Amino acid sequence: MSNSNDKQRNSLYHERATQARIVRRIVFFTFLGLIILGTIAGFSAYSYITNALSPVDEDSPEEIEITIPIGSTSNHIGTILEEEGLVRNGTVFRYYVRYKNESGFQAGDYRLHTGMTMDEIIESLKDGTVMQDPELQFTIPEGLWLEHMIEAIANETDHTVEELEAVIHDRDYVESLIERYDMLTEVVLDDDIRYPLEGYLFPARYDFMVKNPSIEEIVEAMLSRTQAILTNLEEEMDELELTPHEVLTLASIIEREAQKSEDRYKISGVLYTRLERGMKLQVDPTTAYAIGEHLYMTSYANTQIDSPYNTYVVDGIPIGPIAGPGQDSIEAVVRPEITGDLYFYARVNGEVLYTDTYEEHLANRDRYRHEWIEAAEEAEQEDEE
């Protein structure tokens, strides 16, 4: 009886051992297969992308003329390039542009060739190397209020301030733009928003192939530049749980406060730290915008102005942008340099002093306040002259 049981146990052991070997082999070969498939897929993807980024025909390049319309997005440009045979895949172009954080493509007529790499095509479209000189060219400085942007455009074009204002502030037109631009939402139509497109028109150089582009063409060219920058920063915005409107609002504050690039990122860090601690932002440019007057000095009475723009009164991020921020300020919002400082004081010469206590901040203010007083007096004398 004992021998019979031993035989059964041995038989069962061998059977289980055989099954275990089979299972191990299945797992091994499955794992090996997955590795091989993964390697093949990775190599195929690498080859595909490398091929997509390389010239379409490097050996016998063909020159091709294309037109990039005003207001074209990277997606639209990718489609044009693919249809004209200058890139193999327009979608790859769009994602590559986003990956490299490229923007600032210029509208116009271009003469490109099939021997160009995707990087070379991008640089040509950014540089604005067009077949003909633009009929109209003007530059909008960073940090202007929208009303001053309108004046600058009027000075460079045949459009009057009144004509520009009528289009830019037209509710029906703004609603049509909301349907076309992802960054624009109904929030810009809030009754407390002074100008719906404040902060959305990108300050930069603009080249137009016609002498007198329509107001809509100008506005949409400026909107498209902002949209392109925000699209490239979409993932970072999502991580910070910020809407495009909030990003542009904070960027406009940073633009009005900082003159140097390094300070934009540090000031952004101060603003974040204050928001995280539930403190009011308390930045002077928002008070000036609330009043509607540029101020050299902000008085206590100024800070008490009841306005959704005034960060001495409202909690958190104000209702909307207060100026047109440049790309550096926009990027500073999503890439803040957190130092732990809670206060900053900007001197007339552009230097920004950072402190982590209110007492140190007051000391800096008292030490350099005379500079702003003198600057205000000089400006008043110039106005009188």
mmCIF file of C-alpha atoms in Angstrom:
data_model
loop_
_atom_site.group_PDB
_atom_site.id
_atom_site.type_symbol
_atom_site.label_atom_id
_atom_site.label_comp_id
_atom_site.label_asym_id
_atom_site.label_seq_id
_atom_site.Cartn_x
_atom_site.Cartn_y
_atom_site.Cartn_z
ATOM 1 C CA MET A 1 0.000 0.000 0.000
ATOM 2 C CA SER A 2 2.828 2.312 0.892
ATOM 3 C CA ASN A 3 4.610 1.639 -2.409
ATOM 4 C CA SER A 4 1.422 2.404 -4.295
ATOM 5 C CA ASN A 5 1.057 5.762 -2.507
ATOM 6 C CA ASP A 6 4.695 6.612 -3.175
ATOM 7 C CA LYS A 7 4.227 5.878 -6.851
ATOM 8 C CA GLN A 8 1.152 8.126 -6.952
ATOM 9 C CA ARG A 9 3.010 10.925 -5.205
ATOM 10 C CA ASN A 10 5.988 10.570 -7.538
ATOM 11 C CA SER A 11 3.690 10.528 -10.539
ATOM 12 C CA LEU A 12 1.887 13.635 -9.271
ATOM 13 C CA TYR A 13 5.215 15.367 -8.548
ATOM 14 C CA HIS A 14 6.528 14.648 -12.041
ATOM 15 C CA GLU A 15 3.261 15.811 -13.559
ATOM 16 C CA ARG A 16 3.397 19.092 -11.623
ATOM 17 C CA ALA A 17 7.073 19.549 -12.430
ATOM 18 C CA THR A 18 6.319 19.020 -16.102
ATOM 19 C CA GLN A 19 3.460 21.535 -15.939
ATOM 20 C CA ALA A 20 5.704 24.046 -14.127
ATOM 21 C CA ARG A 21 8.362 23.701 -16.835
ATOM 22 C CA ILE A 22 5.748 24.218 -19.509
ATOM 23 C CA VAL A 23 4.378 27.312 -17.723
ATOM 24 C CA ARG A 24 7.896 28.716 -17.279
ATOM 25 C CA ARG A 25 8.592 28.166 -20.953
ATOM 26 C CA ILE A 26 5.320 29.835 -21.917
ATOM 27 C CA VAL A 27 6.094 32.822 -19.642
ATOM 28 C CA PHE A 28 9.676 32.992 -20.928
ATOM 29 C CA PHE A 29 8.724 32.897 -24.590
ATOM 30 C CA THR A 30 5.800 35.295 -24.018
ATOM 31 C CA PHE A 31 8.123 37.743 -22.258
ATOM 32 C CA LEU A 32 10.732 37.257 -24.994
ATOM 33 C CA GLY A 33 8.065 37.836 -27.607
ATOM 34 C CA LEU A 34 6.920 41.031 -25.905
ATOM 35 C CA ILE A 35 10.496 42.282 -25.773
ATOM 36 C CA ILE A 36 10.984 41.510 -29.444
ATOM 37 C CA LEU A 37 7.663 43.128 -30.384
ATOM 38 C CA GLY A 38 8.457 46.155 -28.195
ATOM 39 C CA THR A 39 11.882 46.473 -29.786
ATOM 40 C CA ILE A 40 10.405 46.186 -33.260
ATOM 41 C CA ALA A 41 7.651 48.704 -32.417
ATOM 42 C CA GLY A 42 10.151 51.121 -30.863
ATOM 43 C CA PHE A 43 12.517 50.806 -33.794
ATOM 44 C CA SER A 44 9.637 51.223 -36.242
ATOM 45 C CA ALA A 45 8.379 54.317 -34.413
ATOM 46 C CA TYR A 46 11.901 55.765 -34.290
ATOM 47 C CA SER A 47 12.414 55.056 -37.975
ATOM 48 C CA TYR A 48 9.028 56.530 -38.855
ATOM 49 C CA ILE A 49 9.613 59.749 -36.899
ATOM 50 C CA THR A 50 13.190 60.091 -38.168
ATOM 51 C CA ASN A 51 11.941 59.614 -41.693
ATOM 52 C CA ALA A 52 9.113 62.122 -41.157
ATOM 53 C CA LEU A 53 11.580 64.765 -39.924
ATOM 54 C CA SER A 54 14.046 64.244 -42.774
ATOM 55 C CA PRO A 55 13.857 65.949 -46.183
ATOM 56 C CA VAL A 56 11.219 64.630 -48.586
ATOM 57 C CA ASP A 57 13.725 64.521 -51.468
ATOM 58 C CA GLU A 58 17.280 65.451 -50.521
ATOM 59 C CA ASP A 59 18.882 64.107 -53.706
ATOM 60 C CA SER A 60 16.726 65.982 -56.237
ATOM 61 C CA PRO A 61 15.118 68.850 -54.337
ATOM 62 C CA GLU A 62 12.173 70.577 -55.982
ATOM 63 C CA GLU A 63 11.396 74.236 -55.269
ATOM 64 C CA ILE A 64 7.791 74.791 -54.200
ATOM 65 C CA GLU A 65 5.929 78.058 -53.620
ATOM 66 C CA ILE A 66 3.422 78.098 -50.753
ATOM 67 C CA THR A 67 1.247 80.681 -49.034
ATOM 68 C CA ILE A 68 0.799 80.775 -45.263
ATOM 69 C CA PRO A 69 -2.393 82.751 -44.579
ATOM 70 C CA ILE A 70 -2.594 85.279 -41.782
ATOM 71 C CA GLY A 71 -3.684 83.658 -38.527
ATOM 72 C CA SER A 72 -2.596 80.123 -39.505
ATOM 73 C CA THR A 73 -2.131 77.684 -36.616
ATOM 74 C CA SER A 74 0.622 75.047 -36.571
ATOM 75 C CA ASN A 75 -2.022 72.467 -37.448
ATOM 76 C CA HIS A 76 -3.070 74.454 -40.521
ATOM 77 C CA ILE A 77 0.543 75.030 -41.543
ATOM 78 C CA GLY A 78 1.287 71.300 -41.193
ATOM 79 C CA THR A 79 -1.632 70.507 -43.496
ATOM 80 C CA ILE A 80 -0.386 73.008 -46.102
ATOM 81 C CA LEU A 81 3.159 71.608 -45.976
ATOM 82 C CA GLU A 82 1.928 68.016 -46.340
ATOM 83 C CA GLU A 83 -0.409 68.855 -49.215
ATOM 84 C CA GLU A 84 2.399 70.666 -51.052
ATOM 85 C CA GLY A 85 4.807 67.755 -50.524
ATOM 86 C CA LEU A 86 7.267 69.617 -48.285
ATOM 87 C CA VAL A 87 6.812 67.312 -45.282
ATOM 88 C CA ARG A 88 5.722 63.693 -45.144
ATOM 89 C CA ASN A 89 3.224 64.099 -42.333
ATOM 90 C CA GLY A 90 1.484 67.291 -41.217
ATOM 91 C CA THR A 91 0.490 65.783 -37.852
ATOM 92 C CA VAL A 92 4.124 64.975 -37.059
ATOM 93 C CA PHE A 93 4.969 68.577 -37.963
ATOM 94 C CA ARG A 94 2.346 69.855 -35.490
ATOM 95 C CA TYR A 95 3.558 67.641 -32.638
ATOM 96 C CA TYR A 96 7.196 68.399 -33.420
ATOM 97 C CA VAL A 97 6.483 72.136 -33.284
ATOM 98 C CA ARG A 98 4.754 71.630 -29.941
ATOM 99 C CA TYR A 99 7.610 69.453 -28.635
ATOM 100 C CA LYS A 100 10.165 72.129 -29.518
ATOM 101 C CA ASN A 101 7.939 74.897 -28.149
ATOM 102 C CA GLU A 102 8.125 76.760 -31.459
ATOM 103 C CA SER A 103 5.855 79.679 -32.318
ATOM 104 C CA GLY A 104 5.892 83.001 -34.128
ATOM 105 C CA PHE A 105 5.355 81.720 -37.663
ATOM 106 C CA GLN A 106 5.024 84.541 -40.174
ATOM 107 C CA ALA A 107 2.286 84.736 -42.786
ATOM 108 C CA GLY A 108 3.276 85.257 -46.401
ATOM 109 C CA ASP A 109 4.362 83.656 -49.664
ATOM 110 C CA TYR A 110 7.370 81.327 -49.310
ATOM 111 C CA ARG A 111 9.672 79.555 -51.739
ATOM 112 C CA LEU A 112 10.806 76.346 -50.015
ATOM 113 C CA HIS A 113 12.241 73.102 -51.402
ATOM 114 C CA THR A 114 11.847 69.391 -50.773
ATOM 115 C CA GLY A 115 15.486 69.063 -49.688
ATOM 116 C CA MET A 116 14.818 70.977 -46.442
ATOM 117 C CA THR A 117 14.598 69.261 -43.060
ATOM 118 C CA MET A 118 11.639 70.000 -40.817
ATOM 119 C CA ASP A 119 13.882 72.180 -38.617
ATOM 120 C CA GLU A 120 14.951 74.214 -41.645
ATOM 121 C CA ILE A 121 11.340 74.692 -42.727
ATOM 122 C CA ILE A 122 10.386 75.815 -39.198
ATOM 123 C CA GLU A 123 13.215 78.360 -39.110
ATOM 124 C CA SER A 124 12.239 79.740 -42.529
ATOM 125 C CA LEU A 125 8.638 80.196 -41.430
ATOM 126 C CA LYS A 126 9.733 81.865 -38.191
ATOM 127 C CA ASP A 127 12.243 84.185 -39.826
ATOM 128 C CA GLY A 128 9.657 85.260 -42.371
ATOM 129 C CA THR A 129 11.971 84.593 -45.299
ATOM 130 C CA VAL A 130 9.297 85.334 -47.875
ATOM 131 C CA MET A 131 9.393 85.830 -51.616
ATOM 132 C CA GLN A 132 8.520 89.500 -51.342
ATOM 133 C CA ASP A 133 8.895 92.292 -48.846
ATOM 134 C CA PRO A 134 5.837 92.970 -46.701
ATOM 135 C CA GLU A 135 3.631 95.871 -47.702
ATOM 136 C CA LEU A 136 2.973 96.700 -44.062
ATOM 137 C CA GLN A 137 5.147 96.044 -41.038
ATOM 138 C CA PHE A 138 4.699 97.239 -37.481
ATOM 139 C CA THR A 139 5.693 96.241 -33.963
ATOM 140 C CA ILE A 140 3.514 96.247 -30.856
ATOM 141 C CA PRO A 141 5.591 96.556 -27.648
ATOM 142 C CA GLU A 142 5.010 94.231 -24.717
ATOM 143 C CA GLY A 143 3.063 95.403 -21.685
ATOM 144 C CA LEU A 144 0.701 97.874 -23.377
ATOM 145 C CA TRP A 145 -2.901 98.272 -22.290
ATOM 146 C CA LEU A 146 -5.283 97.306 -25.089
ATOM 147 C CA GLU A 147 -6.367 100.912 -25.574
ATOM 148 C CA HIS A 148 -2.738 101.868 -26.232
ATOM 149 C CA MET A 149 -2.291 98.886 -28.558
ATOM 150 C CA ILE A 150 -5.218 100.204 -30.557
ATOM 151 C CA GLU A 151 -3.571 103.637 -30.768
ATOM 152 C CA ALA A 152 -0.310 102.028 -31.936
ATOM 153 C CA ILE A 153 -2.110 100.057 -34.663
ATOM 154 C CA ALA A 154 -4.009 103.169 -35.759
ATOM 155 C CA ASN A 155 -0.709 105.043 -36.111
ATOM 156 C CA GLU A 156 0.671 102.330 -38.417
ATOM 157 C CA THR A 157 -2.399 101.615 -40.545
ATOM 158 C CA ASP A 158 -5.200 103.445 -42.338
ATOM 159 C CA HIS A 159 -7.664 102.419 -39.617
ATOM 160 C CA THR A 160 -8.773 104.974 -37.051
ATOM 161 C CA VAL A 161 -8.933 104.357 -33.318
ATOM 162 C CA GLU A 162 -12.716 104.532 -33.495
ATOM 163 C CA GLU A 163 -12.867 101.919 -36.278
ATOM 164 C CA LEU A 164 -10.522 99.590 -34.405
ATOM 165 C CA GLU A 165 -12.452 99.936 -31.164
ATOM 166 C CA ALA A 166 -15.749 99.270 -32.925
ATOM 167 C CA VAL A 167 -14.490 95.898 -34.201
ATOM 168 C CA ILE A 168 -12.380 94.796 -31.239
ATOM 169 C CA HIS A 169 -15.111 95.538 -28.706
ATOM 170 C CA ASP A 170 -17.993 94.219 -30.809
ATOM 171 C CA ARG A 171 -19.678 91.458 -28.813
ATOM 172 C CA ASP A 172 -20.885 89.513 -31.855
ATOM 173 C CA TYR A 173 -17.379 89.512 -33.308
ATOM 174 C CA VAL A 174 -15.857 88.382 -30.014
ATOM 175 C CA GLU A 175 -18.428 85.574 -29.813
ATOM 176 C CA SER A 176 -17.387 84.424 -33.298
ATOM 177 C CA LEU A 177 -13.753 84.407 -32.138
ATOM 178 C CA ILE A 178 -14.647 82.300 -29.088
ATOM 179 C CA GLU A 179 -15.932 79.613 -31.464
ATOM 180 C CA ARG A 180 -12.611 79.579 -33.343
ATOM 181 C CA TYR A 181 -9.945 79.975 -30.659
ATOM 182 C CA ASP A 182 -9.635 77.402 -27.873
ATOM 183 C CA MET A 183 -8.063 79.920 -25.478
ATOM 184 C CA LEU A 184 -11.094 82.222 -25.634
ATOM 185 C CA THR A 185 -14.082 81.368 -23.457
ATOM 186 C CA GLU A 186 -17.274 83.068 -22.338
ATOM 187 C CA VAL A 187 -15.393 84.492 -19.336
ATOM 188 C CA VAL A 188 -14.106 87.352 -21.525
ATOM 189 C CA LEU A 189 -17.711 88.500 -21.977
ATOM 190 C CA ASP A 190 -18.250 88.986 -18.238
ATOM 191 C CA ASP A 191 -19.868 92.375 -17.642
ATOM 192 C CA ASP A 192 -17.018 93.330 -15.281
ATOM 193 C CA ILE A 193 -14.333 92.682 -17.905
ATOM 194 C CA ARG A 194 -13.259 96.068 -19.264
ATOM 195 C CA TYR A 195 -12.101 94.866 -22.706
ATOM 196 C CA PRO A 196 -12.823 91.254 -23.792
ATOM 197 C CA LEU A 197 -9.570 90.862 -25.750
ATOM 198 C CA GLU A 198 -7.302 92.584 -23.216
ATOM 199 C CA GLY A 199 -4.187 90.412 -22.839
ATOM 200 C CA TYR A 200 -5.043 88.168 -25.800
ATOM 201 C CA LEU A 201 -3.495 90.221 -28.616
ATOM 202 C CA PHE A 202 0.150 89.198 -28.757
ATOM 203 C CA PRO A 203 2.764 91.987 -28.764
ATOM 204 C CA ALA A 204 5.268 91.359 -31.575
ATOM 205 C CA ARG A 205 6.367 92.394 -35.049
ATOM 206 C CA TYR A 206 3.767 91.801 -37.734
ATOM 207 C CA ASP A 207 4.340 91.568 -41.478
ATOM 208 C CA PHE A 208 1.433 91.868 -43.884
ATOM 209 C CA MET A 209 1.615 91.237 -47.612
ATOM 210 C CA VAL A 210 -1.101 93.804 -48.289
ATOM 211 C CA LYS A 211 -0.829 97.523 -47.614
ATOM 212 C CA ASN A 212 -4.052 97.839 -45.705
ATOM 213 C CA PRO A 213 -5.147 94.568 -44.071
ATOM 214 C CA SER A 214 -8.596 94.519 -42.540
ATOM 215 C CA ILE A 215 -9.016 95.039 -38.819
ATOM 216 C CA GLU A 216 -10.163 91.428 -38.536
ATOM 217 C CA GLU A 217 -6.975 90.195 -40.255
ATOM 218 C CA ILE A 218 -4.828 92.177 -37.831
ATOM 219 C CA VAL A 219 -6.736 91.039 -34.751
ATOM 220 C CA GLU A 220 -6.742 87.394 -35.796
ATOM 221 C CA ALA A 221 -3.035 87.415 -36.632
ATOM 222 C CA MET A 222 -2.347 88.668 -33.105
ATOM 223 C CA LEU A 223 -4.737 86.158 -31.531
ATOM 224 C CA SER A 224 -3.156 83.278 -33.440
ATOM 225 C CA ARG A 225 0.281 84.113 -32.052
ATOM 226 C CA THR A 226 -1.051 83.948 -28.500
ATOM 227 C CA GLN A 227 -2.979 80.739 -29.235
ATOM 228 C CA ALA A 228 0.164 79.066 -30.608
ATOM 229 C CA ILE A 229 2.148 79.875 -27.449
ATOM 230 C CA LEU A 230 -0.609 78.656 -25.133
ATOM 231 C CA THR A 231 -1.060 75.457 -27.150
ATOM 232 C CA ASN A 232 2.629 74.653 -26.681
ATOM 233 C CA LEU A 233 2.244 75.158 -22.911
ATOM 234 C CA GLU A 234 -0.983 73.158 -22.605
ATOM 235 C CA GLU A 235 0.472 70.256 -20.585
ATOM 236 C CA GLU A 236 2.177 72.571 -18.095
ATOM 237 C CA MET A 237 -1.026 74.589 -17.723
ATOM 238 C CA ASP A 238 -2.982 71.400 -17.031
ATOM 239 C CA GLU A 239 -0.480 70.313 -14.369
ATOM 240 C CA LEU A 240 -0.935 73.642 -12.584
ATOM 241 C CA GLU A 241 -4.709 73.530 -13.151
ATOM 242 C CA LEU A 242 -4.671 76.963 -14.754
ATOM 243 C CA THR A 243 -6.964 78.145 -17.533
ATOM 244 C CA PRO A 244 -5.595 80.199 -20.462
ATOM 245 C CA HIS A 245 -7.428 83.228 -19.034
ATOM 246 C CA GLU A 246 -5.716 82.818 -15.654
ATOM 247 C CA VAL A 247 -2.320 82.324 -17.308
ATOM 248 C CA LEU A 248 -2.671 85.501 -19.368
ATOM 249 C CA THR A 249 -3.924 87.421 -16.330
ATOM 250 C CA LEU A 250 -0.893 86.461 -14.226
ATOM 251 C CA ALA A 251 1.434 86.969 -17.214
ATOM 252 C CA SER A 252 0.108 90.497 -17.726
ATOM 253 C CA ILE A 253 0.880 91.346 -14.091
ATOM 254 C CA ILE A 254 4.392 89.940 -14.432
ATOM 255 C CA GLU A 255 4.901 91.877 -17.673
ATOM 256 C CA ARG A 256 3.995 95.156 -15.969
ATOM 257 C CA GLU A 257 6.220 94.459 -12.968
ATOM 258 C CA ALA A 258 9.450 93.082 -14.458
ATOM 259 C CA GLN A 259 11.940 94.450 -16.960
ATOM 260 C CA LYS A 260 14.407 91.522 -16.918
ATOM 261 C CA SER A 261 13.689 87.929 -17.880
ATOM 262 C CA GLU A 262 15.105 86.452 -14.664
ATOM 263 C CA ASP A 263 12.782 88.636 -12.584
ATOM 264 C CA ARG A 264 9.703 87.439 -14.458
ATOM 265 C CA TYR A 265 10.236 83.890 -13.184
ATOM 266 C CA LYS A 266 11.040 85.049 -9.644
ATOM 267 C CA ILE A 267 8.025 87.360 -9.489
ATOM 268 C CA SER A 268 5.918 84.473 -10.762
ATOM 269 C CA GLY A 269 7.236 82.436 -7.829
ATOM 270 C CA VAL A 270 6.269 85.173 -5.372
ATOM 271 C CA LEU A 271 2.750 85.339 -6.814
ATOM 272 C CA TYR A 272 2.345 81.554 -6.508
ATOM 273 C CA THR A 273 3.612 81.554 -2.944
ATOM 274 C CA ARG A 274 1.148 84.272 -1.993
ATOM 275 C CA LEU A 275 -1.723 82.442 -3.676
ATOM 276 C CA GLU A 276 -0.841 79.178 -1.928
ATOM 277 C CA ARG A 277 -0.839 80.934 1.453
ATOM 278 C CA GLY A 278 -4.188 82.570 0.810
ATOM 279 C CA MET A 279 -2.693 86.073 0.707
ATOM 280 C CA LYS A 280 -3.864 88.855 -1.589
ATOM 281 C CA LEU A 281 -1.497 89.473 -4.507
ATOM 282 C CA GLN A 282 -1.339 93.237 -3.802
ATOM 283 C CA VAL A 283 0.459 94.343 -6.971
ATOM 284 C CA ASP A 284 0.366 98.007 -7.952
ATOM 285 C CA PRO A 285 -0.183 97.638 -11.736
ATOM 286 C CA THR A 286 -3.604 96.100 -11.079
ATOM 287 C CA THR A 287 -4.572 99.144 -9.053
ATOM 288 C CA ALA A 288 -3.462 101.471 -11.845
ATOM 289 C CA TYR A 289 -5.513 99.456 -14.343
ATOM 290 C CA ALA A 290 -8.526 99.513 -12.018
ATOM 291 C CA ILE A 291 -8.283 103.309 -11.854
ATOM 292 C CA GLY A 292 -7.569 103.600 -15.576
ATOM 293 C CA GLU A 293 -4.478 105.713 -15.129
ATOM 294 C CA HIS A 294 -0.777 104.893 -15.126
ATOM 295 C CA LEU A 295 0.631 105.673 -11.691
ATOM 296 C CA TYR A 296 4.195 106.363 -10.659
ATOM 297 C CA MET A 297 3.147 106.174 -7.017
ATOM 298 C CA THR A 298 0.345 104.077 -5.540
ATOM 299 C CA SER A 299 -1.297 105.692 -2.518
ATOM 300 C CA TYR A 300 -3.235 103.948 0.209
ATOM 301 C CA ALA A 301 -6.417 105.523 -1.162
ATOM 302 C CA ASN A 302 -5.615 103.999 -4.583
ATOM 303 C CA THR A 303 -5.365 100.522 -3.083
ATOM 304 C CA GLN A 304 -8.885 100.806 -1.667
ATOM 305 C CA ILE A 305 -10.520 101.253 -5.098
ATOM 306 C CA ASP A 306 -13.388 98.770 -5.352
ATOM 307 C CA SER A 307 -12.661 96.896 -8.583
ATOM 308 C CA PRO A 308 -12.421 93.220 -9.592
ATOM 309 C CA TYR A 309 -9.033 94.132 -11.092
ATOM 310 C CA ASN A 310 -7.594 95.592 -7.883
ATOM 311 C CA THR A 311 -5.539 92.876 -6.167
ATOM 312 C CA TYR A 312 -5.399 94.900 -2.944
ATOM 313 C CA VAL A 313 -9.142 94.275 -2.648
ATOM 314 C CA VAL A 314 -9.919 90.969 -4.371
ATOM 315 C CA ASP A 315 -8.699 87.554 -3.296
ATOM 316 C CA GLY A 316 -6.724 85.361 -5.668
ATOM 317 C CA ILE A 317 -6.259 86.051 -9.367
ATOM 318 C CA PRO A 318 -8.086 89.181 -10.589
ATOM 319 C CA ILE A 319 -10.888 89.050 -13.134
ATOM 320 C CA GLY A 320 -8.727 89.396 -16.233
ATOM 321 C CA PRO A 321 -5.478 90.542 -17.893
ATOM 322 C CA ILE A 322 -4.309 94.125 -17.438
ATOM 323 C CA ALA A 323 -1.929 94.338 -20.434
ATOM 324 C CA GLY A 324 -0.474 92.399 -23.367
ATOM 325 C CA PRO A 325 2.156 89.978 -22.026
ATOM 326 C CA GLY A 326 5.071 88.717 -24.094
ATOM 327 C CA GLN A 327 6.106 85.072 -24.453
ATOM 328 C CA ASP A 328 8.670 85.247 -21.639
ATOM 329 C CA SER A 329 6.063 86.417 -19.139
ATOM 330 C CA ILE A 330 3.581 83.774 -20.292
ATOM 331 C CA GLU A 331 6.186 81.036 -19.876
ATOM 332 C CA ALA A 332 7.146 82.434 -16.461
ATOM 333 C CA VAL A 333 3.606 81.735 -15.249
ATOM 334 C CA VAL A 334 3.881 77.998 -15.907
ATOM 335 C CA ARG A 335 7.545 77.786 -14.882
ATOM 336 C CA PRO A 336 7.769 79.862 -11.684
ATOM 337 C CA GLU A 337 10.979 80.074 -9.678
ATOM 338 C CA ILE A 338 9.790 79.374 -6.135
ATOM 339 C CA THR A 339 12.188 80.906 -3.597
ATOM 340 C CA GLY A 340 9.877 81.279 -0.606
ATOM 341 C CA ASP A 341 9.953 85.071 -0.872
ATOM 342 C CA LEU A 342 6.627 86.803 -0.272
ATOM 343 C CA TYR A 343 7.444 90.359 -1.291
ATOM 344 C CA PHE A 344 9.273 92.208 -4.053
ATOM 345 C CA TYR A 345 10.027 95.863 -4.643
ATOM 346 C CA ALA A 346 10.816 97.166 -8.133
ATOM 347 C CA ARG A 347 13.183 100.115 -8.346
ATOM 348 C CA VAL A 348 13.067 102.763 -11.077
ATOM 349 C CA ASN A 349 16.270 101.348 -12.650
ATOM 350 C CA GLY A 350 14.629 97.931 -13.116
ATOM 351 C CA GLU A 351 16.263 96.174 -10.184
ATOM 352 C CA VAL A 352 13.847 94.011 -8.180
ATOM 353 C CA LEU A 353 14.457 93.366 -4.474
ATOM 354 C CA TYR A 354 12.987 90.210 -2.919
ATOM 355 C CA THR A 355 12.249 89.655 0.766
ATOM 356 C CA ASP A 356 10.435 87.087 2.863
ATOM 357 C CA THR A 357 9.239 89.452 5.592
ATOM 358 C CA TYR A 358 6.986 92.492 5.430
ATOM 359 C CA GLU A 359 9.412 94.469 7.598
ATOM 360 C CA GLU A 360 12.229 94.005 5.068
ATOM 361 C CA HIS A 361 9.866 94.953 2.272
ATOM 362 C CA LEU A 362 8.897 98.197 4.039
ATOM 363 C CA ALA A 363 12.566 98.973 4.589
ATOM 364 C CA ASN A 364 13.254 98.638 0.849
ATOM 365 C CA ARG A 365 10.236 100.777 0.057
ATOM 366 C CA ASP A 366 11.355 103.534 2.423
ATOM 367 C CA ARG A 367 14.929 103.360 1.117
ATOM 368 C CA TYR A 368 14.035 103.756 -2.567
ATOM 369 C CA ARG A 369 10.668 105.491 -2.582
ATOM 370 C CA HIS A 370 12.325 108.807 -3.386
ATOM 371 C CA GLU A 371 13.307 107.422 -6.822
ATOM 372 C CA TRP A 372 9.673 107.087 -7.829
ATOM 373 C CA ILE A 373 8.822 110.514 -6.425
ATOM 374 C CA GLU A 374 11.602 112.081 -8.498
ATOM 375 C CA ALA A 375 10.545 110.122 -11.612
ATOM 376 C CA ALA A 376 6.956 111.326 -11.184
ATOM 377 C CA GLU A 377 8.106 114.933 -10.824
ATOM 378 C CA GLU A 378 10.267 114.684 -13.964
ATOM 379 C CA ALA A 379 7.382 113.212 -15.941
ATOM 380 C CA GLU A 380 5.086 116.005 -14.762
ATOM 381 C CA GLN A 381 7.612 118.637 -15.850
ATOM 382 C CA GLU A 382 7.920 117.018 -19.296
ATOM 383 C CA ASP A 383 4.144 117.027 -19.684
ATOM 384 C CA GLU A 384 4.007 120.728 -18.842
ATOM 385 C CA GLU A 385 6.713 121.501 -21.394
#
